[in-house]
Tab-separated table of C-alpha atoms and ligand atoms in Angstrom:
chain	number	residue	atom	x	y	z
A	1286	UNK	CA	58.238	-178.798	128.783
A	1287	UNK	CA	56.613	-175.689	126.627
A	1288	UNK	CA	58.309	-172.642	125.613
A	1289	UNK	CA	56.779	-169.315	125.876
A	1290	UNK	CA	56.171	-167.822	122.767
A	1291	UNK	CA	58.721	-165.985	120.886
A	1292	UNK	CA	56.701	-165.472	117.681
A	1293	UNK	CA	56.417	-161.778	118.297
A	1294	UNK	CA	60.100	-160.983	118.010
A	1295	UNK	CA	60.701	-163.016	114.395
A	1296	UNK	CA	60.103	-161.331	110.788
A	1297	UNK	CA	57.100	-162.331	108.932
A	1298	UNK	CA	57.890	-165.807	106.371
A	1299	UNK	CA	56.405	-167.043	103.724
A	1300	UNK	CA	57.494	-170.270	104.927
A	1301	UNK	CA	56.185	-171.916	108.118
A	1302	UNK	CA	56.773	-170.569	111.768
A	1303	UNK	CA	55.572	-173.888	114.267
A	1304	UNK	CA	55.854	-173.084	117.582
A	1305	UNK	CA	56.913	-175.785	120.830
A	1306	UNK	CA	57.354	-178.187	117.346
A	1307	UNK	CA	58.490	-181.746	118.372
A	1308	UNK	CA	62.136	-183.030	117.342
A	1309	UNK	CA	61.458	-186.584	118.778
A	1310	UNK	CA	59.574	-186.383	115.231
A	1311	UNK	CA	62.486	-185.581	112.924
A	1312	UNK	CA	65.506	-187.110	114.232
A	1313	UNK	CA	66.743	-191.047	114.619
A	1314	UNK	CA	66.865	-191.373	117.751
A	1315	UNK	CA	63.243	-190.519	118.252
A	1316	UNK	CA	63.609	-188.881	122.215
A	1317	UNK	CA	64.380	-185.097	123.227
A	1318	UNK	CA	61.998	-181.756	123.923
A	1319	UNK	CA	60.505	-179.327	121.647
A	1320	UNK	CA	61.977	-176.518	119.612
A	1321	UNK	CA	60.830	-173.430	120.934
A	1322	UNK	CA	60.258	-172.745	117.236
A	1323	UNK	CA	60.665	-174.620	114.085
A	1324	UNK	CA	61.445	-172.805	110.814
A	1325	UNK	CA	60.291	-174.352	107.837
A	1326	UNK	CA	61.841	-171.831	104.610
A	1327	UNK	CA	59.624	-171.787	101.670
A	1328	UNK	CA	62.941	-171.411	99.732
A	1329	UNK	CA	66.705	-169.831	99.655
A	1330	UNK	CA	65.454	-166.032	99.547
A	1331	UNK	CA	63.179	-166.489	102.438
A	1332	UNK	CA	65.524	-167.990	104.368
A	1333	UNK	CA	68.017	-165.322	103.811
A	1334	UNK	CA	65.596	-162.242	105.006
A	1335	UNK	CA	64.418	-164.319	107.714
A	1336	UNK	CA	68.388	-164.763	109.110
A	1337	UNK	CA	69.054	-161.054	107.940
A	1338	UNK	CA	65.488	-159.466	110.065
A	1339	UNK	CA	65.598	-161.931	113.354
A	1340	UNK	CA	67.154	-160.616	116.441
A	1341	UNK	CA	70.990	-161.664	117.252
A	1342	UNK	CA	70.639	-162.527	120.313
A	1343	UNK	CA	68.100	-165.423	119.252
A	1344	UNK	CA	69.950	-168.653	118.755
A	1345	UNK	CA	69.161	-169.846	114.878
A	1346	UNK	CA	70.060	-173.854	114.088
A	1347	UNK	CA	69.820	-176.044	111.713
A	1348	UNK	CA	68.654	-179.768	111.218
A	1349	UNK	CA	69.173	-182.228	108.397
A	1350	UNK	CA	67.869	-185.624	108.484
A	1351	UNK	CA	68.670	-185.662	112.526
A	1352	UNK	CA	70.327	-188.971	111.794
A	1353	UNK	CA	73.700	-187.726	113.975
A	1354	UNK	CA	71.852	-185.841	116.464
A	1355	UNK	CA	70.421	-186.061	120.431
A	1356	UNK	CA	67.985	-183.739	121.266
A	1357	UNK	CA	68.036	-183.232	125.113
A	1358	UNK	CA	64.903	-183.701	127.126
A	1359	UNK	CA	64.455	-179.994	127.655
A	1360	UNK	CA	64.280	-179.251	123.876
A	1361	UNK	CA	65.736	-176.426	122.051
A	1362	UNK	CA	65.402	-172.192	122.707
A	1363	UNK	CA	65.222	-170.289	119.858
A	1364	UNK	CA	64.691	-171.220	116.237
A	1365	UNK	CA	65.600	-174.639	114.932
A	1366	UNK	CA	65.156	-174.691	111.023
A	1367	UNK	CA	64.625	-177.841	108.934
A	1368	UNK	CA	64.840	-177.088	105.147
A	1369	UNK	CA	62.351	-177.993	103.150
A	1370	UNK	CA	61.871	-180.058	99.843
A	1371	UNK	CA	62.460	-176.612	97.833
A	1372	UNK	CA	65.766	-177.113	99.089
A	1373	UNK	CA	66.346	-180.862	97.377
A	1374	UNK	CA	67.054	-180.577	94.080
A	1375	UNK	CA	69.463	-182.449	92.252
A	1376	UNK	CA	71.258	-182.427	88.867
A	1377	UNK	CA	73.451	-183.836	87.109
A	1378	UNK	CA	76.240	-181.019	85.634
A	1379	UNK	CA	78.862	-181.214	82.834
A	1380	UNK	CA	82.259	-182.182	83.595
A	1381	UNK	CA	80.850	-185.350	86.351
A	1382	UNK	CA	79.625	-182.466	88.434
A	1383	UNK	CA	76.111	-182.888	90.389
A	1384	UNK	CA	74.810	-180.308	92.219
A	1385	UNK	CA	72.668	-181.218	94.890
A	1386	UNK	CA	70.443	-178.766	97.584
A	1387	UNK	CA	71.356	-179.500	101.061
A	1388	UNK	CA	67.790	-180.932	102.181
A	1389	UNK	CA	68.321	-183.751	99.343
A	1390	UNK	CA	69.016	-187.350	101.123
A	1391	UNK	CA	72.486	-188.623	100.460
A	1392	UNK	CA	71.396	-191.460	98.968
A	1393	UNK	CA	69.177	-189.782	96.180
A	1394	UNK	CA	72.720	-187.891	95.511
A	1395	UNK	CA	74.046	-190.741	95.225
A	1396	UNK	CA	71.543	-192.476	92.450
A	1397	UNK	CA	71.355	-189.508	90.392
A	1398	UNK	CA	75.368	-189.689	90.280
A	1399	UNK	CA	74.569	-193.233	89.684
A	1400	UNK	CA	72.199	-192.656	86.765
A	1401	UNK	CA	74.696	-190.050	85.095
A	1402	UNK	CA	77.785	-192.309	84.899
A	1403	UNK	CA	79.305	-190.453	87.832
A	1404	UNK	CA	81.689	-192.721	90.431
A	1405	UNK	CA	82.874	-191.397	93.710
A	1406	UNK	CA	79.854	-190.625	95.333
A	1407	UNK	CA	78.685	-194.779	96.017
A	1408	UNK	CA	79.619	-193.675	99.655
A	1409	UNK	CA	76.604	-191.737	100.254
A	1410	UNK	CA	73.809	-194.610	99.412
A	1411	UNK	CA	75.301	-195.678	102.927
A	1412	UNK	CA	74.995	-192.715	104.675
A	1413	UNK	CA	71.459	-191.875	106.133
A	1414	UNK	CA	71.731	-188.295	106.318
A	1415	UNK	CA	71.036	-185.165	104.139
A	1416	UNK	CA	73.595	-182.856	102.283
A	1417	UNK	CA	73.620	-180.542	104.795
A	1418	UNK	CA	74.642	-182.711	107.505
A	1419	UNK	CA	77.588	-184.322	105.086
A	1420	UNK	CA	78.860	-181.404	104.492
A	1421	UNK	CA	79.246	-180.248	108.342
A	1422	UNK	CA	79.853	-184.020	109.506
A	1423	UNK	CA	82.157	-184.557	106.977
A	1424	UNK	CA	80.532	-187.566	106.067
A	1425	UNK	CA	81.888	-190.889	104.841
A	1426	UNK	CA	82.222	-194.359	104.795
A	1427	UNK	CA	84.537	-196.977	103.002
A	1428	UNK	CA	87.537	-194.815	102.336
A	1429	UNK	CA	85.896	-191.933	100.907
A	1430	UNK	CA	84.870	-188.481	102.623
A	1431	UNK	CA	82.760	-185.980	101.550
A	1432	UNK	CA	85.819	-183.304	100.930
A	1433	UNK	CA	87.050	-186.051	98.537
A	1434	UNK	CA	84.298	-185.293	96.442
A	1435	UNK	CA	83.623	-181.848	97.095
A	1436	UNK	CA	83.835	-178.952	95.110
A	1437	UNK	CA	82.288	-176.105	96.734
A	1438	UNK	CA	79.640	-175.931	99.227
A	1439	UNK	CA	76.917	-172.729	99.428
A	1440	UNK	CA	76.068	-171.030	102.456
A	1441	UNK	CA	74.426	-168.311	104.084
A	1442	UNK	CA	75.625	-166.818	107.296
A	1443	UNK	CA	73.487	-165.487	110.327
A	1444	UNK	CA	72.929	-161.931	108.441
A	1445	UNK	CA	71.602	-163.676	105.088
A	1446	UNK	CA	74.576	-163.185	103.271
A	1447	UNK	CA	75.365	-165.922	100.684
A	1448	UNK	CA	78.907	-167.663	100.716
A	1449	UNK	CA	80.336	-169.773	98.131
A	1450	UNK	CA	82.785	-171.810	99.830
A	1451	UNK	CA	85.570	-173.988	98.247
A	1452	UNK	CA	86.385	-177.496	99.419
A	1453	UNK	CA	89.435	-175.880	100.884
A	1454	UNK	CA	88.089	-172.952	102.711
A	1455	UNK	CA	86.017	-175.564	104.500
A	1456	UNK	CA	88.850	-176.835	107.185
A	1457	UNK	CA	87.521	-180.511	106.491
A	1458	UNK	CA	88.863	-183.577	109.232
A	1459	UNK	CA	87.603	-186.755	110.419
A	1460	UNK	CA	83.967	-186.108	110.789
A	1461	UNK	CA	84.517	-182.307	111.575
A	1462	UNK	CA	84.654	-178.910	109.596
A	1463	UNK	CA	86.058	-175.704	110.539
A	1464	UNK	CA	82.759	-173.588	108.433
A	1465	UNK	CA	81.759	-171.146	111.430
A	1466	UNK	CA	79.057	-172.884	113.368
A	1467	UNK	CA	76.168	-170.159	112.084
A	1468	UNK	CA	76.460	-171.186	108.721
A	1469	UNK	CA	73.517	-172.919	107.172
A	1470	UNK	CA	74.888	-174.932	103.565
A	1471	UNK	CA	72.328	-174.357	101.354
A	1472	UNK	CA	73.503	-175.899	98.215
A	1473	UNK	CA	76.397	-178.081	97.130
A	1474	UNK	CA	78.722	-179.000	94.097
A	1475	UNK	CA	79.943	-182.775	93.687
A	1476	UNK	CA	82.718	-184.259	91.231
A	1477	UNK	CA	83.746	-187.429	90.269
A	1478	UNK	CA	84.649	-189.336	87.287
A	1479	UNK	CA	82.708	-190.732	83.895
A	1480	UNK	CA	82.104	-194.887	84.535
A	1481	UNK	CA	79.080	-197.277	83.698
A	1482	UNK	CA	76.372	-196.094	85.476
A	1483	UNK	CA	75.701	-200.064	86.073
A	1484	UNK	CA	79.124	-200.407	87.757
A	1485	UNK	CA	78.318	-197.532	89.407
A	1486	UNK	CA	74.900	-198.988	90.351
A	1487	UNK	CA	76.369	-202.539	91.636
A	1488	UNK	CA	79.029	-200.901	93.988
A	1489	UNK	CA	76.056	-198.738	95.540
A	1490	UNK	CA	74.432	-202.442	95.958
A	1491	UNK	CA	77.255	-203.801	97.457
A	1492	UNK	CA	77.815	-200.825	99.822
A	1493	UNK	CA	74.196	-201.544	101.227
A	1494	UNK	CA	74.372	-205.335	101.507
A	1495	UNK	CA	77.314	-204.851	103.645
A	1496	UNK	CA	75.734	-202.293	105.765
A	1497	UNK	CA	72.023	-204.324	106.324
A	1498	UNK	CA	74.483	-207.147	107.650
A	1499	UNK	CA	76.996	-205.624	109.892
A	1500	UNK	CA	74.925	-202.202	111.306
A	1501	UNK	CA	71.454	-201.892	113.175
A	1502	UNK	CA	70.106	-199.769	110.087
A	1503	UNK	CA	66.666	-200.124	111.051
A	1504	UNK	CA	66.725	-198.969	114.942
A	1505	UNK	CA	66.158	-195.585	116.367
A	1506	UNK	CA	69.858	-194.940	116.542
A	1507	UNK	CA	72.512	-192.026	115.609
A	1508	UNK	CA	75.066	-193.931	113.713
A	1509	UNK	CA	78.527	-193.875	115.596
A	1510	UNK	CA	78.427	-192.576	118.468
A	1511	UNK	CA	82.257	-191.861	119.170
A	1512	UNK	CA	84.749	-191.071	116.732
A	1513	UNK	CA	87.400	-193.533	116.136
A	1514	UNK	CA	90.333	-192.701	118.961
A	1515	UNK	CA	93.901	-192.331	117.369
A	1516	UNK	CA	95.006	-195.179	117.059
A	1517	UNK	CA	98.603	-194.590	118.827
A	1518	UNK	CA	96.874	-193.669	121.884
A	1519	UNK	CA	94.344	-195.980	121.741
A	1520	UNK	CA	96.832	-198.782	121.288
A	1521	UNK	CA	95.152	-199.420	117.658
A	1522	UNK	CA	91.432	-200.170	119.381
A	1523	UNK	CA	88.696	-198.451	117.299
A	1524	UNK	CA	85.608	-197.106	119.340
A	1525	UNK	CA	83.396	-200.177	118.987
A	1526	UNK	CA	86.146	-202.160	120.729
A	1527	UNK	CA	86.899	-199.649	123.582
A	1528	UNK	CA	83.370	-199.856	124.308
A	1529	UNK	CA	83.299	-203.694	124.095
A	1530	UNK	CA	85.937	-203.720	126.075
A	1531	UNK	CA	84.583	-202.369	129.119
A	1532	UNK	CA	81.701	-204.469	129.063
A	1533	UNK	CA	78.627	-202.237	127.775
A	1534	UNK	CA	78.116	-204.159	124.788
A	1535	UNK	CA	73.926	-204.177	124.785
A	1536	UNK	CA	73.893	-203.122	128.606
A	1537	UNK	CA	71.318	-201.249	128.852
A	1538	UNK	CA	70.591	-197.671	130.968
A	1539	UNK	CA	66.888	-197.361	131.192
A	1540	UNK	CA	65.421	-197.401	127.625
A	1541	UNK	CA	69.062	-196.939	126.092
A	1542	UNK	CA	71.965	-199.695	125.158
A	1543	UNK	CA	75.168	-199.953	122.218
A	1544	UNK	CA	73.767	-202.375	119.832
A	1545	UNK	CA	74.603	-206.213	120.341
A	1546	UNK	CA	75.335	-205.841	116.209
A	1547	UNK	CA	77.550	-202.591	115.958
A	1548	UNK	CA	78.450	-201.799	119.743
A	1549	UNK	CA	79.402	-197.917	118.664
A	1550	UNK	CA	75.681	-197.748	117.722
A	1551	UNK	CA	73.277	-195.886	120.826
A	1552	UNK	CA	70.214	-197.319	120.642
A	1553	UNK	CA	66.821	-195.898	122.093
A	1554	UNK	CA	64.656	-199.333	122.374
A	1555	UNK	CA	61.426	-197.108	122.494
A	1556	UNK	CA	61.164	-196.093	125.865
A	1557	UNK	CA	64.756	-194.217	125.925
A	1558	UNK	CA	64.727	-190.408	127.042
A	1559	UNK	CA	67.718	-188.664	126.237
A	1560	UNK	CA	68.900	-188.454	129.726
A	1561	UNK	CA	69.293	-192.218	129.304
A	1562	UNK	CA	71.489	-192.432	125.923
A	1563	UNK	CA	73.551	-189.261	127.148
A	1564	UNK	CA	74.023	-191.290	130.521
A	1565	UNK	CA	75.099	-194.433	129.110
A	1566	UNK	CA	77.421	-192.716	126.632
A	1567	UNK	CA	78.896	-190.570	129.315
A	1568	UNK	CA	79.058	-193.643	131.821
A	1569	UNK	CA	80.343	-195.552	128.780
A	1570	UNK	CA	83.426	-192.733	128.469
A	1571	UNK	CA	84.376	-192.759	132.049
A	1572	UNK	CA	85.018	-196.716	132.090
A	1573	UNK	CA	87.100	-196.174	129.104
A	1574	UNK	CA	89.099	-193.307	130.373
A	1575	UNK	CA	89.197	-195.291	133.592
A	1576	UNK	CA	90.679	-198.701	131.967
A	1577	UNK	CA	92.654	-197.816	128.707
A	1578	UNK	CA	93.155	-193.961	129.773
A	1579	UNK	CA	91.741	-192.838	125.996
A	1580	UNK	CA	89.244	-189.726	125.929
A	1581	UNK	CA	86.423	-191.070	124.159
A	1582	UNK	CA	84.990	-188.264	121.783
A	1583	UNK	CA	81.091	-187.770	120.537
A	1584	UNK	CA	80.675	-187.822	117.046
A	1585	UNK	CA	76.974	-187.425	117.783
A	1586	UNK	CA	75.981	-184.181	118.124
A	1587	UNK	CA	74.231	-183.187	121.423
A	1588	UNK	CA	71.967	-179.916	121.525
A	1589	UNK	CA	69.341	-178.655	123.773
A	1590	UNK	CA	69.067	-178.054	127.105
A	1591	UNK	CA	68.856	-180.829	129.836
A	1592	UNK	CA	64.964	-181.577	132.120
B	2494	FAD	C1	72.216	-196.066	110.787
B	2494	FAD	C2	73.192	-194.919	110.656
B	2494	FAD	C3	74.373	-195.114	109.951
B	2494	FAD	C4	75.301	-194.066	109.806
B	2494	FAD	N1	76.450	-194.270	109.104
B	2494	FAD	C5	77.304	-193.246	108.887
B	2494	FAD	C6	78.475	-193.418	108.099
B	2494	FAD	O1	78.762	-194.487	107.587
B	2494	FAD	N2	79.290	-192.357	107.918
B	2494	FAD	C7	79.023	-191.148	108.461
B	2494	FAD	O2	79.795	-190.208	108.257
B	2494	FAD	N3	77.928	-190.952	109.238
B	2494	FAD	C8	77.068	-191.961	109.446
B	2494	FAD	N4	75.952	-191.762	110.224
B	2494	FAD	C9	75.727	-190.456	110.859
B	2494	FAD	C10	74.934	-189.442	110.015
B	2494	FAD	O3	74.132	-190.102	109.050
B	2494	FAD	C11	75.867	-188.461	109.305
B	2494	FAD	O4	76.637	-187.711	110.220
B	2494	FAD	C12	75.066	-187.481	108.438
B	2494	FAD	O5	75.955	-186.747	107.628
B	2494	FAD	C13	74.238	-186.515	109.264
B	2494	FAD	O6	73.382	-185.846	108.383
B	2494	FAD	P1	71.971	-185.294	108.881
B	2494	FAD	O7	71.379	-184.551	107.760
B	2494	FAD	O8	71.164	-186.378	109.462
B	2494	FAD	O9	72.488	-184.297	110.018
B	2494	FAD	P2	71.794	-183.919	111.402
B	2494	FAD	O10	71.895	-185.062	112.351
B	2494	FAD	O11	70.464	-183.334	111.193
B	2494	FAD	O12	72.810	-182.778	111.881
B	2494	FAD	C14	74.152	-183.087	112.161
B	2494	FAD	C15	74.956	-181.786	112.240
B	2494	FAD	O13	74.953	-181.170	110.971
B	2494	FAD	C16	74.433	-179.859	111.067
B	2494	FAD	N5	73.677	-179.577	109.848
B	2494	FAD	C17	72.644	-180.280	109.317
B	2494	FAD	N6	72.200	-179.680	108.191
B	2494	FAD	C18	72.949	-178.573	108.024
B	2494	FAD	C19	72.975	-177.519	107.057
B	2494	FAD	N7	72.103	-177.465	106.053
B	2494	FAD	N8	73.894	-176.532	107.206
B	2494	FAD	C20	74.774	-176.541	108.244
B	2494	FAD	N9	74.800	-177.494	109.194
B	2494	FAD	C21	73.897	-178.508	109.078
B	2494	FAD	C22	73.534	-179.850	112.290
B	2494	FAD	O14	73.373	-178.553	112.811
B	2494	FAD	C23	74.336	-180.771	113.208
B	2494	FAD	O15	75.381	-180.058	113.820
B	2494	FAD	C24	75.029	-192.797	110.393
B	2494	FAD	C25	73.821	-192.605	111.092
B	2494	FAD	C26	72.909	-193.650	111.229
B	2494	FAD	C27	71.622	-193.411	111.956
């Protein structure tokens, strides 16, 4: 599907205005419609105007890496921005502080801490997302979370104003923040503490041994796909075994099917429409409400609008 134009209703950029842009091209899972329009900032200031001089009642969103997130079929209304390289900078700070622009990777946060002498953020070489996403995901693997390491993260809201936000203004928990949903992080401020950087370096290495080996890194897949249930109501089973459980490990609907290796993992086998991965999951929820009587949540993120 196309999307009539909308270009004549948005302030003039210096960045890049594509219209009926596809997503299949920028996120993991490789399926979903168009954006009516993608936004591509030139830089923080241009970004700002453009969120202060478009309309209200257009919808404005934001992508990172798309490496937690299913496009539907239908695509996405409105403006979907992607931030650009101007918005990946990182630096090492005094004090084993690193400041890092939300469009950098996590794992190039991550070797620049690396490089400084800075431990605490080894987490993030495992984590294939940008800043931006971490910081709304609450990202983290092994232990360690991304308000763990957090200082403050930078924002603007949908009228361009710019909001420096404090790890503990940020209403951080398991894989969720509180920030209101129409804030786009910009910008973010890391700590951790002085070591080796060669320690530092060798539990990065570790961290992705162990992934290569126990998760299907190198599919067209969104990471976990449900949070992990409570544990006291899910009589201690963790997603990946609720979804064993009932018997859809590597069943497949249509082009979609939880990975054989990591059975939390959705993956699109290159024929998958989003229909089919939101199916499965959905079907997949329903069996386990059915047989254990636990409410499955997404961790993925779902956006668009169905065929
Ligand atoms: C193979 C694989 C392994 C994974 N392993 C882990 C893991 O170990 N731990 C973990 O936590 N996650 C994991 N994930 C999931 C994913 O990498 C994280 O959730 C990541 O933080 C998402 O970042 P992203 O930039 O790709 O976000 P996207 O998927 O692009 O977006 C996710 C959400 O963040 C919002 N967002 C993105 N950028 C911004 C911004 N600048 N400002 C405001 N909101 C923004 C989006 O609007 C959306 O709601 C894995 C995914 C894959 C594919």
């Amino acid at each position: 599907m196309s999307w009539p134009s909308l270009l004549h209703r948005l302030p003039e950029v210096r960045g890049k205005l594509i219209e009926n842009a596809s997503l299949a091209d920028i996120t993991w899972l490789r399926v979903g419609g168009p954006a009516q329009v993608l936004f591509l900032p030139a830089d923080a200031a241009d970004l700002a105007r453009f969120l202060a001089e478009t309309p209200r009642d257009i919808d404005v969103r934001v992508l990172g890496a798309g490496s937690n997130t299913l496009v539907r079929d239908g695509g996405l209304k409105g403006v979907t921005v992607k931030l650009t390289p101007a918005f990946g900078k990182v630096e090492a700070l005094e004090n084993n502080r690193i400041r890092a622009g939300a469009a950098a990777l996590d794992k190039m946060v991550a070797k620049a801490a690396a490089k400084a002498g800075i431990a605490g953020l080894e987490f993030y070489v495992g984590v294939p997302g940008a800043i931006g996403g971490a910081l709304r995901m609450n990202a983290g693997c092994y232990g360690t979370e991304t308000k763990d390491v957090l200082v403050e993260a930078i924002a603007l809201d949908r009228t361009g104003r710019r909001i420096i936000a404090p790890v503990s203004e940020l209403g951080y928990a398991y894989r969720h923040s509180d920030a209101p949903e129409d804030w786009i992080f910009i910008e973010a401020v890391f700590e951790g503490q002085a070591d080796d950087p060669e320690a530092v370096t060798e539990r990065m290495t570790a961290i992705t041994e162990r992934r290569e080996t126990t998760q299907p890194i190198r599919e067209k897949t969104s990471g976990s796909t449900f949070k992990n249930p409570d544990p006291d109501t899910s009589g201690g089973r963790s997603a990946w075994q609720l979804v064993d459980a009932v018997g859809w490990r590597g069943k497949p609907i249509g082009g979609a099917r939880f990975s054989e290796q990591h059975c939390n993992f959705l993956i699109n086998d290159g024929t998958a429409t989003a229909s089919d991965l939101e199916t499965l999951g959905e079907t997949v929820r329903a069996a386990v409400k059915d047989q254990f009587g636990v409410e499955l949540t997404w961790e993925v993120k779902r956006i668009g609008e169905p065929v």
